[in-house]
Short mmCIF file of C-alpha atoms in Angstrom, two decimals:
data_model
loop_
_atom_site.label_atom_id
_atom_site.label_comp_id
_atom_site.label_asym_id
_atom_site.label_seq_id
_atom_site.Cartn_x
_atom_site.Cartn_y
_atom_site.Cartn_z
CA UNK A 111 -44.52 -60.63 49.53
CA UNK A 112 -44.13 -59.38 53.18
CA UNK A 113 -46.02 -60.01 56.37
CA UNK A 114 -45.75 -58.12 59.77
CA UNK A 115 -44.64 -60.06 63.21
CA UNK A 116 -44.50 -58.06 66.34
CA UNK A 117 -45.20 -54.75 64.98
CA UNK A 118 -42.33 -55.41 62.78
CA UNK A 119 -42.16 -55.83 58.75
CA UNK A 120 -40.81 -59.03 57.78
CA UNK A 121 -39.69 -59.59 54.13
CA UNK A 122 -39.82 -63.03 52.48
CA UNK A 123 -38.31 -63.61 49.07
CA UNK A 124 -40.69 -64.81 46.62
CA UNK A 125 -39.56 -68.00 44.29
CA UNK A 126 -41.09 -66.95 40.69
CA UNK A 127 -41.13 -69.41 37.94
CA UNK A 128 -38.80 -68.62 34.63
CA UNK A 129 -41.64 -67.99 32.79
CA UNK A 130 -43.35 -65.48 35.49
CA UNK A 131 -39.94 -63.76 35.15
CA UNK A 132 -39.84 -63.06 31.43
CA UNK A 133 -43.33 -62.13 31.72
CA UNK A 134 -42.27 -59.24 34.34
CA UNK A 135 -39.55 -58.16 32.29
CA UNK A 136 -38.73 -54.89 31.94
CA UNK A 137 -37.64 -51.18 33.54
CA UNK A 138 -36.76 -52.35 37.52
CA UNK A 139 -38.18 -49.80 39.77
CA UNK A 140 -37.03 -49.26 43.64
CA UNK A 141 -39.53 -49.45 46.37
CA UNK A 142 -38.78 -47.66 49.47
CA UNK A 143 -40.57 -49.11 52.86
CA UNK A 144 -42.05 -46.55 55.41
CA UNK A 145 -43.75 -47.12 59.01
CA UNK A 146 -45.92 -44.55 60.45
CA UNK A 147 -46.55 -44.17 64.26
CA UNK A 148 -48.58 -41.62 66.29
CA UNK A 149 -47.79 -40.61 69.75
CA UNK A 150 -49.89 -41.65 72.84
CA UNK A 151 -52.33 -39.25 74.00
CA UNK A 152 -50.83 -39.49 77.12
CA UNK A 153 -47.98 -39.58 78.65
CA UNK A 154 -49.46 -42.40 81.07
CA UNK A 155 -50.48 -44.87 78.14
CA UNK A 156 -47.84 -46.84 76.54
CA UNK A 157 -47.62 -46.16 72.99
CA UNK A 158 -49.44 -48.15 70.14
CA UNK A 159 -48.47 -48.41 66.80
CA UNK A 160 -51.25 -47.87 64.48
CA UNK A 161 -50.98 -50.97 62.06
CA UNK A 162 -51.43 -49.78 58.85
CA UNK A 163 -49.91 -51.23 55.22
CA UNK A 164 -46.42 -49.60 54.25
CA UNK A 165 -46.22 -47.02 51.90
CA UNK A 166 -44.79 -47.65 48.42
CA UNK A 167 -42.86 -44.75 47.04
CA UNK A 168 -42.24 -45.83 43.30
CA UNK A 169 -39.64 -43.82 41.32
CA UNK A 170 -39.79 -42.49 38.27
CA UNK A 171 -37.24 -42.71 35.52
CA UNK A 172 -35.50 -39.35 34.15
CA UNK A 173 -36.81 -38.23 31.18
CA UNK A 174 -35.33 -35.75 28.55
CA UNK A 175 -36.77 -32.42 28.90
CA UNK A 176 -37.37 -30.08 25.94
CA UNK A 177 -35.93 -26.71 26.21
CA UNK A 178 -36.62 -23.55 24.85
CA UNK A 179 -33.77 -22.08 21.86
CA UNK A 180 -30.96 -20.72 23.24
CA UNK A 181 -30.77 -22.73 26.37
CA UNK A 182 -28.18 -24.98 26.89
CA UNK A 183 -28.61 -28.29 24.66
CA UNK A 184 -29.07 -31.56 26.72
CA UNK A 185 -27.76 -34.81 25.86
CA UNK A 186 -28.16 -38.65 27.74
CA UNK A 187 -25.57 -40.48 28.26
CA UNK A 188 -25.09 -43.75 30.56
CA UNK A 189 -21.92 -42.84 31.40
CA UNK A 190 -20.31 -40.93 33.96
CA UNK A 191 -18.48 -37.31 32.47
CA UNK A 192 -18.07 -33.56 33.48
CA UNK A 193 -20.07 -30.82 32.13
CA UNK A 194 -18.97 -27.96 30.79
CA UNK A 195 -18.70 -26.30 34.33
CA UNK A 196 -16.70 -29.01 35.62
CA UNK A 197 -19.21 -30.67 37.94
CA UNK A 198 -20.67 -34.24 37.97
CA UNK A 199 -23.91 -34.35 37.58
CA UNK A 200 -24.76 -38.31 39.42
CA UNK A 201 -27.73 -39.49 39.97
CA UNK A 202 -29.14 -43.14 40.48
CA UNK A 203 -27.39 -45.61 38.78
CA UNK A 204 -30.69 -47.17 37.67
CA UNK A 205 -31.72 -43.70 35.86
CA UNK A 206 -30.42 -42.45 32.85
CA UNK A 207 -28.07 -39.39 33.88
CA UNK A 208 -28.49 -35.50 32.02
CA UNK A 209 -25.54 -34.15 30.43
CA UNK A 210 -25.73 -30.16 30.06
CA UNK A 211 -23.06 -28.48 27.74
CA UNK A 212 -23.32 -24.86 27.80
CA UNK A 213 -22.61 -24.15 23.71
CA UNK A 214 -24.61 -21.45 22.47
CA UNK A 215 -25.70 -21.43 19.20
CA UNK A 216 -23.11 -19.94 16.70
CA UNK A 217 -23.70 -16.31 15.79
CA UNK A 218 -24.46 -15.94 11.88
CA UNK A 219 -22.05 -14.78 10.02
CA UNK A 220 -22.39 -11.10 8.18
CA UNK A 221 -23.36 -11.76 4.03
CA UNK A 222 -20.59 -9.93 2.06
CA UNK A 223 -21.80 -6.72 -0.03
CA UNK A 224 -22.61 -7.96 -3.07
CA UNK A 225 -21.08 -5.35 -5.83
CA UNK A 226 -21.25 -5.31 -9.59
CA UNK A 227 -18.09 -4.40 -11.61
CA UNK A 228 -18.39 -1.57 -14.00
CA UNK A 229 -15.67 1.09 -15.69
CA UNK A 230 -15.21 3.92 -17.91
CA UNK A 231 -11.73 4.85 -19.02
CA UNK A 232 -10.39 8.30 -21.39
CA UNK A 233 -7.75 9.20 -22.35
CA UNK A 234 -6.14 11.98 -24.63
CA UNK A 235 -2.68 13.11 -26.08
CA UNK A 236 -1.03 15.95 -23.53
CA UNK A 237 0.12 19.16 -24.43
CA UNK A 238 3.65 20.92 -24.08
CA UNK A 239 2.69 24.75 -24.35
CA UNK A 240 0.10 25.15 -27.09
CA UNK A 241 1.27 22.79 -28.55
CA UNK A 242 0.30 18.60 -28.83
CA UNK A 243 2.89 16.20 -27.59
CA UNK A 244 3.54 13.82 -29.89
CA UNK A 245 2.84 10.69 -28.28
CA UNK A 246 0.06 9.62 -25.34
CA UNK A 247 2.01 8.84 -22.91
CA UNK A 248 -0.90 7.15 -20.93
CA UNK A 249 -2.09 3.89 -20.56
CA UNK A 250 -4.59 2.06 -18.41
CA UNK A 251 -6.47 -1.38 -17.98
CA UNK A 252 -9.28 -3.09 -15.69
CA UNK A 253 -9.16 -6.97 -15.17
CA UNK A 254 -12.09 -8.92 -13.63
CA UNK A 255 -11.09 -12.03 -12.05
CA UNK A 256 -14.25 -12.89 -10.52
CA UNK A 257 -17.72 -11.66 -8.90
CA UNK A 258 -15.98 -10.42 -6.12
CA UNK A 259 -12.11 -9.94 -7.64
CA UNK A 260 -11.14 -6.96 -9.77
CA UNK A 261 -7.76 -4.78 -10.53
CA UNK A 262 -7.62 -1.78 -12.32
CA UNK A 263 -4.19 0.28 -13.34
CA UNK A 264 -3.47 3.77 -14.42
CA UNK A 265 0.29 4.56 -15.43
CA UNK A 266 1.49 7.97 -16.82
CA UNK A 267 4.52 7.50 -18.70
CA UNK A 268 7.61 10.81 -19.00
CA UNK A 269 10.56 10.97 -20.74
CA UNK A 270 11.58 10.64 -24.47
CA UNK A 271 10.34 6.77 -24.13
CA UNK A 272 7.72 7.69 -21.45
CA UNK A 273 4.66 5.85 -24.16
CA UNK A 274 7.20 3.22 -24.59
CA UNK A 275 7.89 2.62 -20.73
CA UNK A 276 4.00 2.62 -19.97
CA UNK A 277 3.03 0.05 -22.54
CA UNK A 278 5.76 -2.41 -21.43
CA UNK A 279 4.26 -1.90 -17.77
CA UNK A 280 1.16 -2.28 -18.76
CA UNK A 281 1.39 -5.53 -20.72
CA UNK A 282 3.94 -6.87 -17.87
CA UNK A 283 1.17 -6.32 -15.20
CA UNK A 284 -1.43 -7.32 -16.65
CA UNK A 285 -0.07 -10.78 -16.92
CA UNK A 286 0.94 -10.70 -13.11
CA UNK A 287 -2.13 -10.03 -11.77
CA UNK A 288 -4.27 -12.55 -13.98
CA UNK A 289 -1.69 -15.35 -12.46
CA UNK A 290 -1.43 -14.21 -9.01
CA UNK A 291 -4.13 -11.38 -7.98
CA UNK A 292 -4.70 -13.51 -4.65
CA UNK A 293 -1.51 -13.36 -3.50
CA UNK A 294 -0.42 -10.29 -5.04
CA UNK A 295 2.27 -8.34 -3.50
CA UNK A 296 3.06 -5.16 -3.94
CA UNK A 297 6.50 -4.30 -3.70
CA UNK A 298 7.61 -8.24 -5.26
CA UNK A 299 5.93 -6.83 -8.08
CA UNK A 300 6.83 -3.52 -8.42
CA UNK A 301 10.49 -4.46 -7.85
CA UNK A 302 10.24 -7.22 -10.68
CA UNK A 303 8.63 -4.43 -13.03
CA UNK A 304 11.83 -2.33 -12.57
CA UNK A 305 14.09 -5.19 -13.27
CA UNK A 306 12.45 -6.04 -16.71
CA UNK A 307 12.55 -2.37 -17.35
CA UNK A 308 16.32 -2.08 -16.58
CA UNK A 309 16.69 -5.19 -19.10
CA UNK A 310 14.77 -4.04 -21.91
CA UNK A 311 16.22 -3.08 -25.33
CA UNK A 312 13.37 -2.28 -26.89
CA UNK A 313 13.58 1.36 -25.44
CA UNK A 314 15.67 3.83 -23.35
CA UNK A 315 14.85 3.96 -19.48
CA UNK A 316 18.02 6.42 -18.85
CA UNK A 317 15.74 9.45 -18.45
CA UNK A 318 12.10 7.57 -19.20
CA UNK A 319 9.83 6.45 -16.64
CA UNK A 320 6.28 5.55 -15.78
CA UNK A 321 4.10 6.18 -12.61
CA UNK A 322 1.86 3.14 -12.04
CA UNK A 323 -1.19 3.33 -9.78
CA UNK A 324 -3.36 0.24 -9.03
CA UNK A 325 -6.18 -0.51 -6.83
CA UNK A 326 -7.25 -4.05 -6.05
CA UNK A 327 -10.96 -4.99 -4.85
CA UNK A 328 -11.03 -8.46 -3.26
CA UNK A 329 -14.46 -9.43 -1.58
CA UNK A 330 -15.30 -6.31 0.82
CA UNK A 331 -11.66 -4.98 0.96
CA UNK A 332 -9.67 -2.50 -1.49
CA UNK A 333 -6.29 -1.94 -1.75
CA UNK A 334 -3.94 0.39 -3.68
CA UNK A 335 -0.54 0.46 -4.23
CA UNK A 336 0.99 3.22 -6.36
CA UNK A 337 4.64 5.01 -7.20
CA UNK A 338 4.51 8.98 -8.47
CA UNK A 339 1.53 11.27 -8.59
CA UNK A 340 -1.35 9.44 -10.68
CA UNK A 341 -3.74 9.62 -7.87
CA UNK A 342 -6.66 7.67 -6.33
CA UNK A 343 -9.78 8.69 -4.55
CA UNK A 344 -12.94 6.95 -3.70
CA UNK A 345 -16.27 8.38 -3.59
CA UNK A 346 -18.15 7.47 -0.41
CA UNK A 347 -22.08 8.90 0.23
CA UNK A 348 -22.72 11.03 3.49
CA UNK A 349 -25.78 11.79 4.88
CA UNK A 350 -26.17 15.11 2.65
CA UNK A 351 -23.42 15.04 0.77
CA UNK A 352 -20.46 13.03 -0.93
CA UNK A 353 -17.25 12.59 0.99
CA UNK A 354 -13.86 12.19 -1.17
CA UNK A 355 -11.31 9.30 0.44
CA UNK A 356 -7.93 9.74 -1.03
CA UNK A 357 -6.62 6.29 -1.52
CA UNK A 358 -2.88 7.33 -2.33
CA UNK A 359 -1.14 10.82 -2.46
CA UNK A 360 1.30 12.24 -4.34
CA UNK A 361 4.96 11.22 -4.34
CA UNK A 362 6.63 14.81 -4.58
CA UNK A 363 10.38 15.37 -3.29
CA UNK A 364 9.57 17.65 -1.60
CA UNK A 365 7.92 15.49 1.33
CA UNK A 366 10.25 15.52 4.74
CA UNK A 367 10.87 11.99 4.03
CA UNK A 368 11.55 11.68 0.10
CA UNK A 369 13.64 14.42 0.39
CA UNK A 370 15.80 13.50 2.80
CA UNK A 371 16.07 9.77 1.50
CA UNK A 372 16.82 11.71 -1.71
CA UNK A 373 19.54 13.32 -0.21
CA UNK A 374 21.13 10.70 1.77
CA UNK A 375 21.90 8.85 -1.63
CA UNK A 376 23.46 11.76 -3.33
CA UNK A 377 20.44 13.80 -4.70
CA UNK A 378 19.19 17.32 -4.29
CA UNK A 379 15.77 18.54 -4.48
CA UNK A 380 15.54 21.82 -6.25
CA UNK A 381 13.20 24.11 -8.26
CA UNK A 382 13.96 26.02 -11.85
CA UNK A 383 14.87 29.57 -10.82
CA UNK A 384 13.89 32.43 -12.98
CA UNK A 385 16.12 35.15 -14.59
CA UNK A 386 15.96 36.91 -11.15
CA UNK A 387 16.39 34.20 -8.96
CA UNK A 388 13.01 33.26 -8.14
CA UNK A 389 11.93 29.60 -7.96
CA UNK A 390 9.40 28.69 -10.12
CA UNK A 391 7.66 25.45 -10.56
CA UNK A 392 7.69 21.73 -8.42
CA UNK A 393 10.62 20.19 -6.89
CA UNK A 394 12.33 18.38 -8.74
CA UNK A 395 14.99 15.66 -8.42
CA UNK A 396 18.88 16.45 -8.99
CA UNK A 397 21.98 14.88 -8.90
CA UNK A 398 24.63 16.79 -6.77
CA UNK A 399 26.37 19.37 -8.70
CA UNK A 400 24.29 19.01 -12.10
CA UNK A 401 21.37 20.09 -13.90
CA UNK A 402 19.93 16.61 -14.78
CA UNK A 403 17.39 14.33 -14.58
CA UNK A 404 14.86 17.14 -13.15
CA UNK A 405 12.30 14.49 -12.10
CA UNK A 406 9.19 16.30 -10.58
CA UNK A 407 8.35 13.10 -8.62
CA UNK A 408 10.15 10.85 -5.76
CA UNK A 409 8.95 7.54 -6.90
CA UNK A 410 8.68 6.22 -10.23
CA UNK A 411 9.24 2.88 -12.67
CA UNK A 412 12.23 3.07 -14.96
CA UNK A 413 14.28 6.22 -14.54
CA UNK A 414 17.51 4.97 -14.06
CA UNK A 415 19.77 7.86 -13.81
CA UNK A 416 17.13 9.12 -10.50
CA UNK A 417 16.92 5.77 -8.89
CA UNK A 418 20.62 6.22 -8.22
CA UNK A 419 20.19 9.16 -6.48
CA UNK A 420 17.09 7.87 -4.11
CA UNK A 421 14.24 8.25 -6.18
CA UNK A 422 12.62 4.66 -5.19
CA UNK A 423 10.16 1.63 -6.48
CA UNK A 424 9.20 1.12 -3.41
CA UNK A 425 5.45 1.44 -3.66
CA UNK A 426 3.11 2.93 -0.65
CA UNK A 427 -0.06 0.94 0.27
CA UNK A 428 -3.47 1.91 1.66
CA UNK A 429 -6.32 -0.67 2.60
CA UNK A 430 -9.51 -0.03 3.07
CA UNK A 431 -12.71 -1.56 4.01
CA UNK A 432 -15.39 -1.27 1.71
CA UNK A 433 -19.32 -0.04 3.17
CA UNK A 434 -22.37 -0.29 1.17
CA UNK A 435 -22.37 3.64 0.73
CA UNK A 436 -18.99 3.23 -1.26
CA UNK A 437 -20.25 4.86 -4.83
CA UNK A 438 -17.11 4.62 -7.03
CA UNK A 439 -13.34 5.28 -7.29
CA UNK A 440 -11.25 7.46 -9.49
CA UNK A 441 -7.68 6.83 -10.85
CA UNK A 442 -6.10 9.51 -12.93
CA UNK A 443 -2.40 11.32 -14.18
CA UNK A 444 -1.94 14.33 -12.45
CA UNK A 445 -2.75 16.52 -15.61
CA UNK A 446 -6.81 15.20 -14.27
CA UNK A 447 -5.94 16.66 -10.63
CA UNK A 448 -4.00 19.98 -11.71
CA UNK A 449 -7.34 20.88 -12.99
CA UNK A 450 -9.77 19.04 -10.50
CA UNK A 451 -9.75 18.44 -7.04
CA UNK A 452 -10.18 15.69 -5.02
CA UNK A 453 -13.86 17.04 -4.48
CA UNK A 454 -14.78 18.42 -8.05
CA UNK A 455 -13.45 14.88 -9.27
CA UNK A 456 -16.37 13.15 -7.80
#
């Protein structure tokens, strides 16, 4: 293949036959041609070089190299690209070239808290005095959509049709959030509601009303959105002890900023006065100059006569994340709370 002349390497090509070619077929490797020469061992003696065969340095194709997890996955490619730092990695273009893209592995995602729906509801016929009203002017329901979707609805109806006003809202809702618990909103709702009420001739909303409190539980979340004073709280385990989370709060006129919508539409929040002049009793809701409708609350369903003095349907909202030492909730009318509070109800 080669033969030296003069101290020199000459290289002669070599003629191979077709079928000596196949034969040799395969991965072509580079050879790389070195001389060696050793100094005189004097300066006085001309130099010989030491004839000795060349040296073959024989390269070695690239192989893929196994990493440990986490590192950055490699991938061949015969191509020429970027990495993921923006350098080119080049190498001979008889080897197969490394491609490293720095992707970490994707963090795993945090399982949802898996929860299992379960209720109790009571309910019993108010009193005015000693004596029994004559109607329950409660009503309540619980819907389960799904494993992880649930609603549940207290409403404490007042009035002369109060019972009357809280069954129509009860029936009414329940249908719109078994369509539409997903994408249920609020104050669309709420709003509606009040409409149908306004509509209705099955029953007097001049001076009757409802309060309607409802609390949504979709996958981890919760979310309540109420009008009046039936109140929500959620029971949540300490360390040593059982906190109480109040998930609404009371709509009462008196409140800096019910009372002065109130009054900016014509309304006055007062108390009853006594014989001597002494308030007694909540705030109520007035219009200017007269004695009537003497609604103890600043948001409501129905009530037609206080709506047009400020009293709104505009419902508040709370959400809240659920944690796996979330017990239970409570919804209840206010004549629960007047008795209990937010602690002794848990």
């Amino acid at each position: 293949m080669f033969s030296k002349y003069n101290n020199h390497v000459i290289l002669k090509p070599i003629v191979r036959s077709s079928s000596e070619t196949k034969e040799q077929s395969g991965p072509k490797l580079n050879y790389h041609f070195t001389q060696r020469r050793e100094r005189s061992e004097s300066k006085g003696k001309e130099p010989q070089i030491q004839q000795s065969s060349p040296r073959i340095i024989k390269s070695e194709i690239v192989t893929r190299t196994t990493f440990k997890p986490r590192l950055p996955e490699i991938k061949f490619n015969h191509q020429l690209e970027k990495s993921s730092s923006n350098q080119e990695l080049v190498q001979s273009q008889r080897h197969k070239r490394i491609v490293v893209q720095n992707k970490l592995p994707p963090k795993p995602q945090q399982a949802s808290i898996k929860r299992i729906f379960t209720h109790a509801s009571y309910s019993a016929v108010g009193y005015e005095g000693p004596n029994p009203k004559q109607n329950n002017q409660d009503q309540e329901f619980s819907i389960q959509m799904s494993a992880s979707e649930a609603a549940y609805c207290v409403m404490d109806g007042h009035g002369m049709d109060g019972h009357l006003v809280s069954q129509f809202v009860k029936q009414e809702l329940q249908q719109l959030v078994s369509t539409s618990i997903k994408l249920f909103d609020f104050k669309e709702v709420y709003q509606e509601l009040q409409n149908r009420i306004k509509m209705s001739k099955t029953f007097g909303s001049q001076y009757s009303g409802t309060t309607v409190t409802m609390v949504i539980v979709r996958e981890d979340t919760i979310f309540c959105g109420w009008l009046g004073d039936s109140r929500a709280v959620l029971c949540r385990k300490g360390d040593n002890n059982y906190n109480a989370i109040e998930l609404s709060h009371d709509h009462k006129p008196n409140l800096p900023q019910e009372k002065m919508r109130i009054e900016q539409n014509g309304g006055l929040v007062d108390t009853y006065y006594t014989m001597n002049n002494m308030p007694i009793g909540p705030h109520r809701v007035y219009v200017r100059g007269m004695q009537i409708p003497g609604l103890a609350m600043s948001r409501c369903l129905g009530d037609q006569l206080a709506s047009s003095v400020g009293v709104s349907q505009v419902p508040d909202i709370k959400t809240l994340a659920l944690q796996k030492n979330d017990l239970f909730f409570i919804i209840a009318s206010d004549g629960v709370w007047e008795f209990l509070n937010k602690l002794n109800g848990i």
